[in-house]
Short mmCIF file of C-alpha atoms in Angstrom, two decimals:
data_model
loop_
_atom_site.label_atom_id
_atom_site.label_comp_id
_atom_site.label_asym_id
_atom_site.label_seq_id
_atom_site.Cartn_x
_atom_site.Cartn_y
_atom_site.Cartn_z
CA MET B 1427 59.12 88.92 59.51
CA PHE B 1428 61.83 86.62 60.83
CA ASP B 1429 59.71 84.13 62.81
CA TYR B 1430 60.90 80.58 63.45
CA ARG B 1431 57.46 79.52 64.70
CA LYS B 1432 56.01 79.17 61.20
CA TYR B 1433 58.32 76.20 60.49
CA GLN B 1434 58.11 72.60 61.62
CA ARG B 1435 59.82 69.33 60.76
CA GLN B 1436 58.50 67.92 57.48
CA TYR B 1437 60.35 64.61 57.40
CA VAL B 1438 59.04 61.27 58.64
CA LEU B 1439 61.21 58.70 60.40
CA PRO B 1440 61.05 55.04 59.35
CA PRO B 1441 58.57 52.89 61.28
CA GLU B 1442 61.42 50.87 62.83
CA PRO B 1443 64.88 51.62 64.24
CA CYS B 1444 67.46 51.85 61.44
CA PHE B 1445 70.88 52.35 62.98
CA ASP B 1446 73.08 49.63 61.50
CA TRP B 1447 74.91 52.27 59.44
CA VAL B 1448 76.20 53.86 62.68
CA LYS B 1449 78.39 50.81 63.30
CA LYS B 1450 80.51 51.58 60.22
CA ASP B 1451 83.35 54.10 60.32
CA HIS B 1452 84.35 54.21 56.66
CA ILE B 1453 83.26 53.56 53.08
CA ASP B 1454 85.11 50.60 51.58
CA GLU B 1455 84.76 51.38 47.89
CA ALA B 1456 83.58 54.07 45.53
CA PRO B 1457 79.92 54.03 44.52
CA ILE B 1458 78.75 53.99 40.94
CA TRP B 1459 78.98 57.62 39.89
CA CYS B 1460 76.38 59.23 37.64
CA SER B 1461 76.96 62.81 36.57
CA VAL B 1462 73.82 64.91 36.17
CA ASP B 1463 75.73 68.05 35.15
CA LEU B 1464 74.18 68.11 31.67
CA ARG B 1465 70.65 67.88 33.04
CA ASP B 1466 70.20 69.00 36.66
CA GLY B 1467 73.31 71.17 36.50
CA ASN B 1468 72.51 72.70 33.13
CA GLN B 1469 68.90 73.57 33.96
CA SER B 1470 70.20 75.51 36.99
CA LEU B 1471 72.40 77.88 35.01
CA VAL B 1472 71.33 81.46 34.38
CA VAL B 1473 72.37 80.90 30.77
CA PRO B 1474 72.16 77.19 29.91
CA MET B 1475 75.06 75.68 27.97
CA SER B 1476 75.13 75.75 24.19
CA LEU B 1477 75.45 72.52 22.23
CA GLU B 1478 79.19 73.10 21.84
CA GLN B 1479 79.61 73.71 25.56
CA LYS B 1480 77.58 70.62 26.40
CA LEU B 1481 79.73 68.51 24.12
CA ALA B 1482 82.91 69.92 25.69
CA PHE B 1483 81.54 69.19 29.17
CA TYR B 1484 80.49 65.70 28.10
CA GLN B 1485 84.02 64.99 26.87
CA LEU B 1486 85.39 66.20 30.20
CA LEU B 1487 83.12 63.75 32.03
CA ILE B 1488 84.31 60.92 29.77
CA GLN B 1489 87.95 61.84 30.45
CA LEU B 1490 87.34 61.88 34.20
CA GLY B 1491 86.02 58.32 34.02
CA PHE B 1492 82.24 58.63 34.42
CA LYS B 1493 80.50 55.53 33.12
CA GLU B 1494 76.95 56.82 33.56
CA ILE B 1495 76.01 60.32 32.42
CA GLU B 1496 72.54 61.83 32.53
CA ILE B 1497 72.57 63.94 29.40
CA GLY B 1498 69.23 65.67 29.73
CA PHE B 1499 65.46 65.68 29.59
CA PRO B 1500 65.09 65.23 25.81
CA ALA B 1501 61.32 65.67 25.77
CA ALA B 1502 61.55 68.96 27.65
CA SER B 1503 63.14 71.09 24.94
CA GLU B 1504 64.57 70.92 21.44
CA THR B 1505 68.11 71.66 22.64
CA GLU B 1506 67.99 68.69 25.02
CA TYR B 1507 66.67 66.48 22.22
CA VAL B 1508 69.38 67.67 19.83
CA LEU B 1509 72.16 66.89 22.30
CA CYS B 1510 70.89 63.34 22.67
CA ARG B 1511 70.67 62.83 18.92
CA THR B 1512 74.10 64.42 18.37
CA LEU B 1513 75.81 62.03 20.78
CA ILE B 1514 74.15 59.05 19.12
CA GLU B 1515 74.53 60.09 15.48
CA ARG B 1516 78.17 61.17 15.87
CA ASN B 1517 79.02 57.92 17.69
CA LEU B 1518 80.26 59.86 20.73
CA ILE B 1519 79.18 57.27 23.29
CA PRO B 1520 82.02 54.86 24.22
CA ASP B 1521 81.14 51.19 24.62
CA ASP B 1522 81.68 51.32 28.37
CA VAL B 1523 79.57 54.46 28.91
CA THR B 1524 75.81 54.57 29.38
CA ILE B 1525 73.81 57.72 28.75
CA GLN B 1526 70.82 58.42 30.96
CA VAL B 1527 67.72 60.40 30.03
CA LEU B 1528 65.05 61.76 32.35
CA THR B 1529 61.31 61.67 31.81
CA GLN B 1530 58.22 62.39 33.86
CA ALA B 1531 55.80 59.49 34.28
CA ARG B 1532 53.56 60.86 31.53
CA GLU B 1533 52.81 58.94 28.35
CA HIS B 1534 53.61 61.51 25.67
CA ILE B 1535 56.85 62.52 27.41
CA ILE B 1536 57.94 58.89 27.76
CA ARG B 1537 57.25 58.20 24.08
CA ARG B 1538 59.19 61.28 23.00
CA THR B 1539 62.08 60.15 25.22
CA PHE B 1540 62.23 56.76 23.48
CA GLU B 1541 62.36 58.54 20.12
CA ALA B 1542 65.32 60.58 21.35
CA ILE B 1543 67.41 57.56 22.42
CA LYS B 1544 66.75 55.42 19.34
CA GLY B 1545 70.06 53.96 18.20
CA ALA B 1546 71.91 54.53 21.46
CA PRO B 1547 74.18 51.55 22.25
CA HIS B 1548 73.26 51.70 25.95
CA ALA B 1549 70.81 53.88 27.82
CA ILE B 1550 69.10 54.28 31.18
CA VAL B 1551 65.57 55.64 31.04
CA HIS B 1552 64.94 57.48 34.29
CA VAL B 1553 61.27 57.98 35.12
CA TYR B 1554 59.98 59.89 38.13
CA ASN B 1555 56.95 61.33 39.85
CA SER B 1556 56.67 63.18 43.13
CA THR B 1557 55.46 61.28 46.17
CA SER B 1558 55.84 63.71 49.10
CA VAL B 1559 53.06 64.76 51.41
CA ALA B 1560 53.32 68.41 50.30
CA GLN B 1561 53.23 67.54 46.58
CA ARG B 1562 50.35 65.09 46.97
CA GLN B 1563 48.29 67.61 48.91
CA GLN B 1564 49.19 70.92 47.29
CA VAL B 1565 50.31 70.23 43.72
CA PHE B 1566 48.52 67.08 42.52
CA ARG B 1567 45.69 66.93 45.09
CA LYS B 1568 45.65 63.17 44.68
CA SER B 1569 45.54 60.23 47.04
CA LYS B 1570 48.37 57.85 47.76
CA ALA B 1571 46.76 55.29 45.47
CA ASP B 1572 46.51 57.83 42.64
CA ILE B 1573 50.17 58.81 42.97
CA GLN B 1574 51.25 55.17 43.03
CA LYS B 1575 49.21 54.49 39.88
CA ILE B 1576 51.11 57.27 38.06
CA ALA B 1577 54.40 55.56 38.95
CA VAL B 1578 53.19 52.07 38.00
CA ASP B 1579 51.65 53.20 34.70
CA GLY B 1580 54.87 55.00 33.78
CA ALA B 1581 56.93 51.94 34.65
CA ALA B 1582 54.66 49.72 32.58
CA LEU B 1583 54.98 51.98 29.53
CA LEU B 1584 58.77 51.91 29.83
CA ALA B 1585 58.70 48.11 29.89
CA GLU B 1586 56.35 48.00 26.90
CA LEU B 1587 58.40 50.37 24.73
CA ALA B 1588 61.66 48.68 25.69
CA ALA B 1589 60.22 45.31 24.64
CA GLU B 1590 59.51 46.77 21.20
CA SER B 1591 63.13 47.97 20.91
CA ASP B 1592 66.28 45.99 20.20
CA GLN B 1593 68.37 48.32 22.38
CA ASP B 1594 70.23 47.64 25.62
CA LEU B 1595 68.00 49.63 27.97
CA ARG B 1596 67.87 49.81 31.75
CA PHE B 1597 65.27 51.46 33.94
CA GLU B 1598 65.47 53.87 36.85
CA TYR B 1599 62.68 55.12 39.09
CA SER B 1600 62.78 58.10 41.48
CA PRO B 1601 60.11 58.90 44.05
CA GLU B 1602 60.82 62.63 43.75
CA SER B 1603 60.86 64.53 47.06
CA PHE B 1604 61.70 61.27 48.81
CA THR B 1605 62.81 63.15 51.94
CA GLY B 1606 59.31 64.58 52.36
CA THR B 1607 57.64 61.22 51.79
CA GLU B 1608 56.67 58.73 54.46
CA PRO B 1609 59.36 55.99 54.16
CA SER B 1610 56.75 53.21 54.29
CA TYR B 1611 54.82 54.81 51.42
CA ALA B 1612 57.96 55.46 49.37
CA LEU B 1613 58.81 51.78 49.81
CA GLU B 1614 55.33 50.75 48.71
CA VAL B 1615 55.56 52.80 45.51
CA CYS B 1616 59.09 51.63 44.67
CA ASN B 1617 58.18 47.97 45.21
CA ALA B 1618 55.12 48.39 43.01
CA VAL B 1619 57.37 49.73 40.24
CA LEU B 1620 59.81 46.86 40.72
CA ASP B 1621 56.94 44.38 40.47
CA VAL B 1622 56.30 45.75 36.98
CA TRP B 1623 59.93 45.58 35.88
CA LYS B 1624 60.84 42.32 37.65
CA PRO B 1625 64.58 43.02 37.58
CA THR B 1626 67.17 40.24 37.79
CA PRO B 1627 70.79 40.19 39.02
CA GLU B 1628 71.83 40.17 35.36
CA ARG B 1629 69.56 43.09 34.49
CA LYS B 1630 69.23 45.33 37.50
CA ALA B 1631 66.84 48.22 37.97
CA ILE B 1632 67.84 51.47 39.67
CA ILE B 1633 65.82 52.86 42.54
CA ASN B 1634 66.95 56.43 43.11
CA LEU B 1635 66.19 58.30 46.34
CA PRO B 1636 66.25 62.06 45.67
CA VAL B 1637 66.95 64.54 48.42
CA THR B 1638 64.97 66.95 46.27
CA VAL B 1639 64.94 69.30 49.23
CA GLU B 1640 67.06 68.70 52.34
CA LEU B 1641 64.61 68.55 55.24
CA SER B 1642 66.58 66.87 58.02
CA MET B 1643 69.93 66.31 59.61
CA PRO B 1644 72.01 63.72 57.71
CA HIS B 1645 71.53 60.93 60.26
CA VAL B 1646 67.78 61.04 59.64
CA PHE B 1647 68.33 60.59 55.91
CA ALA B 1648 70.66 57.66 56.64
CA GLN B 1649 67.85 55.97 58.59
CA GLN B 1650 65.45 56.50 55.68
CA VAL B 1651 67.98 54.98 53.26
CA GLU B 1652 68.65 52.01 55.54
CA TYR B 1653 64.94 51.32 55.77
CA MET B 1654 64.65 51.23 51.98
CA ASN B 1655 67.79 49.09 51.73
CA ARG B 1656 66.31 46.55 54.16
CA HIS B 1657 62.88 46.23 52.60
CA LEU B 1658 63.12 46.82 48.85
CA SER B 1659 61.91 43.86 46.84
CA TYR B 1660 64.38 42.21 44.45
CA ARG B 1661 67.20 43.75 46.50
CA ASP B 1662 69.90 41.68 44.81
CA SER B 1663 68.59 42.96 41.49
CA VAL B 1664 68.36 46.64 42.47
CA VAL B 1665 70.99 49.37 42.39
CA LEU B 1666 70.08 51.70 45.25
CA SER B 1667 70.97 55.23 44.20
CA LEU B 1668 71.11 58.63 45.95
CA HIS B 1669 70.47 62.06 44.45
CA PRO B 1670 71.16 64.62 47.23
CA HIS B 1671 70.67 68.36 47.05
CA ASN B 1672 72.30 70.79 49.44
CA ASP B 1673 69.61 73.04 50.93
CA ARG B 1674 70.92 72.61 54.49
CA GLY B 1675 74.55 72.53 53.36
CA CYS B 1676 74.75 68.83 54.25
CA GLY B 1677 74.72 67.23 50.80
CA VAL B 1678 78.09 65.54 51.22
CA ALA B 1679 77.22 64.30 54.72
CA ASP B 1680 73.84 63.00 53.50
CA THR B 1681 75.55 61.08 50.75
CA GLU B 1682 78.34 59.58 52.84
CA MET B 1683 75.90 58.47 55.53
CA GLY B 1684 73.54 57.17 52.85
CA LEU B 1685 76.37 55.05 51.43
CA LEU B 1686 77.03 53.67 54.91
CA ALA B 1687 73.32 52.86 55.05
CA GLY B 1688 73.49 50.65 51.96
CA ALA B 1689 73.32 52.81 48.84
CA ASP B 1690 75.31 51.68 45.79
CA ARG B 1691 75.23 54.68 43.50
CA VAL B 1692 75.38 58.49 43.60
CA GLU B 1693 73.98 61.09 41.21
CA GLY B 1694 75.65 64.48 41.52
CA THR B 1695 77.51 67.24 39.74
CA LEU B 1696 81.01 68.62 39.51
CA PHE B 1697 81.51 71.26 42.21
CA GLY B 1698 77.88 70.90 43.31
CA ASN B 1699 76.19 72.98 40.61
CA GLY B 1700 72.43 72.52 40.75
CA GLU B 1701 69.07 73.93 41.73
CA ARG B 1702 69.03 76.41 44.63
CA THR B 1703 72.05 75.60 46.81
CA GLY B 1704 73.08 72.87 44.39
CA ASN B 1705 73.42 69.13 43.99
CA VAL B 1706 75.93 67.09 45.94
CA ASP B 1707 79.51 67.77 44.85
CA ILE B 1708 81.01 64.62 43.32
CA ILE B 1709 84.49 66.17 43.34
CA THR B 1710 84.36 66.45 47.13
CA LEU B 1711 82.86 62.99 47.58
CA ALA B 1712 85.45 61.32 45.35
CA MET B 1713 88.38 63.18 46.88
CA ASN B 1714 87.14 62.36 50.39
CA LEU B 1715 87.44 58.69 49.44
CA TYR B 1716 90.86 59.31 47.89
CA SER B 1717 92.10 61.00 51.06
CA GLN B 1718 91.15 57.85 53.02
CA GLY B 1719 93.07 55.54 50.70
CA VAL B 1720 90.06 54.40 48.63
CA ASP B 1721 90.21 54.40 44.83
CA PRO B 1722 87.54 56.95 43.78
CA LYS B 1723 87.27 55.44 40.26
CA LEU B 1724 87.56 58.94 38.80
CA ASP B 1725 90.74 60.61 37.52
CA LEU B 1726 90.92 63.97 39.29
CA GLY B 1727 94.67 64.44 38.96
CA ASN B 1728 94.49 67.72 37.03
CA MET B 1729 92.14 69.85 39.11
CA PRO B 1730 93.18 73.17 37.53
CA LYS B 1731 92.21 71.86 34.08
CA ILE B 1732 88.93 70.43 35.38
CA THR B 1733 88.13 73.75 37.00
CA GLU B 1734 89.03 75.70 33.87
CA THR B 1735 86.81 73.57 31.61
CA TYR B 1736 83.94 73.67 34.09
CA GLU B 1737 84.08 77.47 34.34
CA GLN B 1738 84.34 77.93 30.56
CA CYS B 1739 81.35 75.68 29.88
CA THR B 1740 79.01 76.81 32.67
CA GLY B 1741 79.97 80.43 33.26
CA MET B 1742 80.13 79.55 36.97
CA ASN B 1743 83.12 80.13 39.24
CA VAL B 1744 84.64 77.56 41.56
CA TYR B 1745 84.70 79.13 45.02
CA GLU B 1746 88.21 79.73 46.37
CA ARG B 1747 87.44 77.56 49.40
CA SER B 1748 85.72 74.75 47.50
CA PRO B 1749 87.23 71.53 48.92
CA TYR B 1750 90.21 70.15 47.01
CA ALA B 1751 89.66 72.43 44.00
CA GLY B 1752 89.51 76.06 45.21
CA GLN B 1753 92.50 78.30 44.71
CA LEU B 1754 93.02 78.73 48.46
CA VAL B 1755 92.21 75.28 49.86
CA PHE B 1756 95.85 74.30 50.31
CA ALA B 1757 97.04 77.81 51.15
CA ALA B 1758 98.49 78.48 54.58
CA PHE B 1759 98.86 82.14 55.57
CA SER B 1760 99.13 81.56 59.31
CA GLY B 1761 102.69 81.51 60.58
CA SER B 1762 102.17 78.49 62.85
CA HIS B 1763 100.48 76.53 60.06
CA GLN B 1764 103.28 77.36 57.64
CA ASP B 1765 105.89 76.30 60.14
CA ALA B 1766 104.17 72.96 60.74
CA ILE B 1767 103.78 72.31 57.00
CA ALA B 1768 107.42 73.17 56.32
CA LYS B 1769 108.56 70.83 59.09
CA GLY B 1770 106.21 68.12 57.88
CA MET B 1771 107.63 68.37 54.37
CA LYS B 1772 111.16 68.20 55.77
CA TRP B 1773 110.19 65.11 57.76
CA ARG B 1774 108.97 63.44 54.57
CA GLU B 1775 112.27 64.18 52.84
CA GLU B 1776 114.20 62.66 55.72
CA ARG B 1777 112.01 59.60 56.33
CA ASP B 1778 110.41 58.97 52.90
CA PRO B 1779 107.23 57.54 54.49
CA ASP B 1780 104.75 55.47 52.50
CA HIS B 1781 101.74 57.46 53.61
CA TRP B 1782 100.93 61.17 53.61
CA THR B 1783 100.67 62.73 57.07
CA VAL B 1784 101.78 66.36 56.61
CA PRO B 1785 100.06 68.66 59.14
CA TYR B 1786 97.25 70.86 57.78
CA LEU B 1787 97.30 69.19 54.34
CA PRO B 1788 94.75 66.33 54.09
CA ILE B 1789 96.20 65.30 50.72
CA ASP B 1790 99.35 66.01 48.75
CA PRO B 1791 98.47 69.04 46.59
CA THR B 1792 100.61 67.71 43.74
CA ASP B 1793 98.19 64.76 43.42
CA VAL B 1794 95.60 67.14 41.97
CA GLY B 1795 97.96 69.23 39.87
CA ARG B 1796 98.85 71.93 42.40
CA ASN B 1797 102.34 72.85 43.60
CA TYR B 1798 103.78 73.70 46.98
CA ASP B 1799 105.47 76.99 46.16
CA ALA B 1800 102.52 78.71 44.51
CA ASP B 1801 99.58 77.04 46.25
CA VAL B 1802 100.56 75.98 49.75
CA ILE B 1803 102.78 78.52 51.49
CA ARG B 1804 101.28 81.97 50.89
CA ILE B 1805 102.82 85.01 52.55
CA ASN B 1806 100.97 88.00 53.95
CA SER B 1807 101.01 90.01 57.17
CA GLN B 1808 99.79 86.97 59.13
CA SER B 1809 102.68 84.77 58.03
CA GLY B 1810 105.80 83.86 59.92
CA LYS B 1811 109.31 82.55 59.69
CA GLY B 1812 108.36 79.00 58.69
CA GLY B 1813 106.57 79.99 55.50
CA VAL B 1814 109.11 82.57 54.44
CA GLY B 1815 111.94 80.15 55.11
CA TYR B 1816 110.18 77.40 53.17
CA ILE B 1817 109.74 79.58 50.09
CA LEU B 1818 113.31 80.86 50.16
CA GLU B 1819 114.66 77.33 50.51
CA ASN B 1820 112.43 75.53 48.02
CA ARG B 1821 112.14 78.23 45.38
CA PHE B 1822 115.55 79.89 45.65
CA GLY B 1823 117.77 77.42 47.47
CA LEU B 1824 118.42 79.65 50.52
CA MET B 1825 118.73 77.77 53.81
CA LEU B 1826 118.56 80.57 56.36
CA PRO B 1827 119.65 79.99 59.97
CA LYS B 1828 116.68 79.57 62.30
CA LYS B 1829 116.89 83.00 63.94
CA MET B 1830 117.52 84.70 60.62
CA LYS B 1831 114.23 83.25 59.40
CA GLU B 1832 112.54 85.18 62.21
CA ALA B 1833 114.14 88.43 61.06
CA MET B 1834 113.18 87.70 57.47
CA GLY B 1835 109.63 86.87 58.57
CA TYR B 1836 109.27 90.22 60.33
CA ALA B 1837 110.66 92.03 57.27
CA CYS B 1838 108.04 90.39 55.06
CA LYS B 1839 105.26 91.10 57.56
CA ALA B 1840 106.16 94.78 57.52
CA VAL B 1841 106.06 95.01 53.72
CA SER B 1842 102.81 93.03 53.41
CA ASP B 1843 101.17 95.06 56.18
CA ARG B 1844 102.18 98.32 54.52
CA LYS B 1845 101.01 97.25 51.06
CA HIS B 1846 97.92 95.35 52.32
CA GLU B 1847 98.78 92.64 49.82
CA GLU B 1848 99.97 89.08 49.65
CA LEU B 1849 103.64 88.75 48.68
CA THR B 1850 104.75 86.62 45.74
CA PRO B 1851 107.83 84.40 46.06
CA GLU B 1852 109.71 86.84 43.82
CA GLU B 1853 108.80 89.76 46.09
CA ILE B 1854 109.98 87.78 49.11
CA PHE B 1855 113.31 87.12 47.41
CA GLU B 1856 113.66 90.82 46.60
CA ILE B 1857 113.01 91.69 50.26
CA PHE B 1858 115.74 89.27 51.26
CA LYS B 1859 118.20 90.86 48.86
CA ASP B 1860 117.24 94.40 49.85
CA GLU B 1861 117.39 93.76 53.60
CA PHE B 1862 120.11 91.18 54.06
CA GLU B 1863 122.40 90.92 51.05
CA GLY B 1864 125.26 93.14 49.92
CA LEU B 1865 124.66 96.28 51.98
CA THR B 1866 127.73 98.50 51.42
CA ALA B 1867 126.78 101.52 53.51
CA PRO B 1868 127.73 103.11 55.76
CA ILE B 1869 130.73 100.78 56.00
CA HIS B 1870 132.34 99.44 52.84
CA VAL B 1871 135.22 97.00 52.57
CA ASN B 1872 137.34 97.80 49.54
CA GLU B 1873 140.06 95.21 49.79
CA VAL B 1874 141.34 92.41 52.04
CA HIS B 1875 144.68 90.59 52.15
CA PHE B 1876 145.58 87.73 54.45
CA GLU B 1877 148.83 86.39 55.82
CA GLN B 1878 149.57 83.39 58.03
CA LYS B 1879 151.41 84.71 61.07
CA ASP B 1880 150.54 83.73 64.63
CA GLY B 1881 147.13 82.80 63.37
CA ILE B 1882 145.45 84.61 60.48
CA THR B 1883 146.19 88.29 59.99
CA ALA B 1884 143.92 90.41 57.82
CA HIS B 1885 144.86 93.70 56.16
CA VAL B 1886 141.48 95.35 55.60
CA THR B 1887 141.00 98.47 53.50
CA SER B 1888 137.61 100.01 54.35
CA SER B 1889 135.73 103.28 54.46
CA ILE B 1890 132.69 104.72 56.19
CA ASN B 1891 130.21 107.16 54.67
CA ASP B 1892 132.44 107.54 51.57
CA GLU B 1893 135.29 108.99 53.65
CA GLU B 1894 138.93 108.30 52.91
CA PRO B 1895 139.75 104.56 53.08
CA VAL B 1896 141.68 103.30 56.06
CA VAL B 1897 143.82 100.19 56.37
CA THR B 1898 143.44 98.17 59.53
CA MET B 1899 145.36 95.07 60.49
CA ALA B 1900 144.01 92.48 62.95
CA THR B 1901 144.53 88.84 63.83
CA GLY B 1902 141.89 86.16 64.39
CA ASN B 1903 141.38 82.44 64.70
CA GLY B 1904 140.17 82.37 61.12
CA ARG B 1905 139.86 84.68 58.15
CA LEU B 1906 136.35 85.94 58.95
CA ASP B 1907 137.30 86.46 62.61
CA ALA B 1908 140.35 88.44 61.57
CA VAL B 1909 138.29 90.73 59.29
CA SER B 1910 135.70 91.13 62.05
CA ASN B 1911 138.38 92.19 64.53
CA ALA B 1912 139.76 94.69 62.01
CA LEU B 1913 136.35 96.33 61.57
CA LYS B 1914 135.81 96.46 65.32
CA GLU B 1915 139.13 98.24 65.75
CA ALA B 1916 138.64 100.64 62.82
CA TYR B 1917 135.14 101.78 63.83
CA HIS B 1918 135.07 101.05 67.59
CA LEU B 1919 132.35 98.41 67.21
CA ASP B 1920 131.20 96.10 70.00
CA TYR B 1921 129.41 92.94 68.92
CA ALA B 1922 129.75 89.15 69.05
CA LEU B 1923 129.76 87.02 65.92
CA ASP B 1924 127.20 84.46 67.10
CA VAL B 1925 126.04 82.73 63.92
CA TYR B 1926 127.88 81.71 60.80
CA THR B 1927 126.64 79.20 58.21
CA GLU B 1928 127.31 78.64 54.54
CA HIS B 1929 126.20 76.42 51.68
CA ALA B 1930 126.47 76.12 47.91
CA LEU B 1931 123.59 77.34 45.77
CA GLU B 1932 124.27 75.20 42.71
CA LYS B 1933 125.82 71.76 42.47
CA SER B 1934 128.50 72.38 39.88
CA SER B 1935 132.17 73.23 39.64
CA SER B 1936 131.31 76.90 39.25
CA SER B 1937 128.77 76.94 42.06
CA ARG B 1938 128.23 80.10 44.00
CA ALA B 1939 128.40 80.03 47.79
CA ILE B 1940 126.17 81.90 50.16
CA ALA B 1941 127.15 82.78 53.72
CA TYR B 1942 124.97 84.00 56.59
CA VAL B 1943 126.24 85.99 59.56
CA GLY B 1944 124.40 86.89 62.76
CA LEU B 1945 125.80 89.51 65.15
CA SER B 1946 124.60 90.12 68.69
CA TRP B 1947 125.03 93.60 70.23
CA PRO B 1948 125.26 94.80 73.82
CA ASP B 1949 121.74 96.26 73.72
CA GLY B 1950 120.31 92.77 73.07
CA THR B 1951 119.56 93.23 69.38
CA MET B 1952 120.74 90.92 66.64
CA THR B 1953 121.54 91.87 63.06
CA TRP B 1954 121.89 89.68 60.01
CA GLY B 1955 123.66 89.68 56.71
CA ALA B 1956 124.15 87.37 53.73
CA GLY B 1957 126.84 87.33 51.09
CA LEU B 1958 126.82 85.62 47.72
CA ASP B 1959 129.98 84.96 45.72
CA PRO B 1960 131.83 82.09 43.99
CA ASP B 1961 134.55 82.66 46.64
CA ILE B 1962 133.24 81.61 50.07
CA ILE B 1963 135.65 84.00 51.84
CA ARG B 1964 134.34 86.95 49.84
CA ALA B 1965 130.76 85.80 50.47
CA SER B 1966 131.48 85.59 54.24
CA ILE B 1967 133.00 89.09 54.35
CA ASP B 1968 130.03 90.53 52.45
CA ALA B 1969 127.66 88.86 54.92
CA LEU B 1970 129.62 90.28 57.87
CA VAL B 1971 129.62 93.81 56.44
CA THR B 1972 125.87 93.64 55.73
CA ALA B 1973 125.16 92.47 59.29
CA VAL B 1974 127.25 95.38 60.63
CA ASN B 1975 125.47 97.85 58.38
CA ASN B 1976 122.08 96.54 59.51
CA LYS B 1977 122.71 97.87 63.03
#
């Protein structure tokens, strides 16, 4: 039964106002990124990754620039343990990269975890236990003191085993289900753990605040984070980390507000893969920073390759509308959007501005390995003259007159509507050629000769509907005008030659010219034609004849 009354708010606000984060309007620098794709992400797959897939994914993370990578829960399964040992024994951990391993605050699991990381050049041991009201009451049935003792005992064992090792080890603690925990109690537990570890500025501990389940609007989470940031002991020796999930669809907002509230570090996954609705999407977070002029400290310049590797390794698909990475996120089908983008791109060519401000495109698609022709302007029945004109100009070098773009836009709409399909640039070009170039029926011009006599006189040999050719002579103020007057006389036509433009298609001595002609008729209609030929006069005549035949 769909009944809202069985739900109530499960979060707890801090015991004091925490609104300093509201005063900030941007994030100054990228946080420390920690990928949890190989642990949180992997355990969420229907078919977890094989060792080979994990290694391929790990190499992708290294290439992207991650310096902290949670590789798994080595005590949880043999495959997790083997991955850890493989990375260590094959010397696959760069000097500037730290692997992270997860363990529950239970003695035998912690000891097994230390066995797994033996020989690692650097490692973070991440210990956790759940602290929320629901978990304390329903799962563990223990008091606050009992739950805190689990955390402190686990922290003490980490410190003891690390002291027996000669490795470079750091510690991380997570009060799991932080969002369902009273902030004052979460602070008490975290400070008790820190009192065991006694971190220093030279050897910092990580306190990680997991949004294990999203329970509130993002501004509530920001207040909880700010409270922890204000009151954590050893604050100058603590890296305050976030680990948001996305149950309410607010994972990115939670994280960005949490960073404003004082967090230093983010744990997340590529494209948000994770339990239930997923972890926070690091791609989106990093690219949001990038779009605001902040160095994201990750190299995301080849998004198609990142997406391909991710899909091959995980068996997941990146949603077409996934920010910055989806196949359609830069695509404009709307005619007004296409027109604005085309004009914005033209403005950039003319002004060469230092900063990107093109309408409807928050970033330059080429920055992430996409291209304008294939990814930005997409033509279907909703598209208009701007998009069609942009594709013809940028892909094929055709600079149609403004009103001819409208006619071409309607021609493409009709085809797309009939086929119920998007049109490729090649299909658009074919429509242009079919509709507006080289139409030789019903009227066909066989031959033209010119002489200079009281202006320009044209001797035009033409035919209609394959009838016998006729020769017509007419004078005009130019060659095209003279031919036009000859056709009017031969076939009793009544139109005005309103538009004529031309340009070269290639910049070379043998370049072809293209001419465009627009004719207006007494009934208010306008017809168009284009002609293509190395000889601009021939191209102009062909354009005129096509425009006449389009009536």
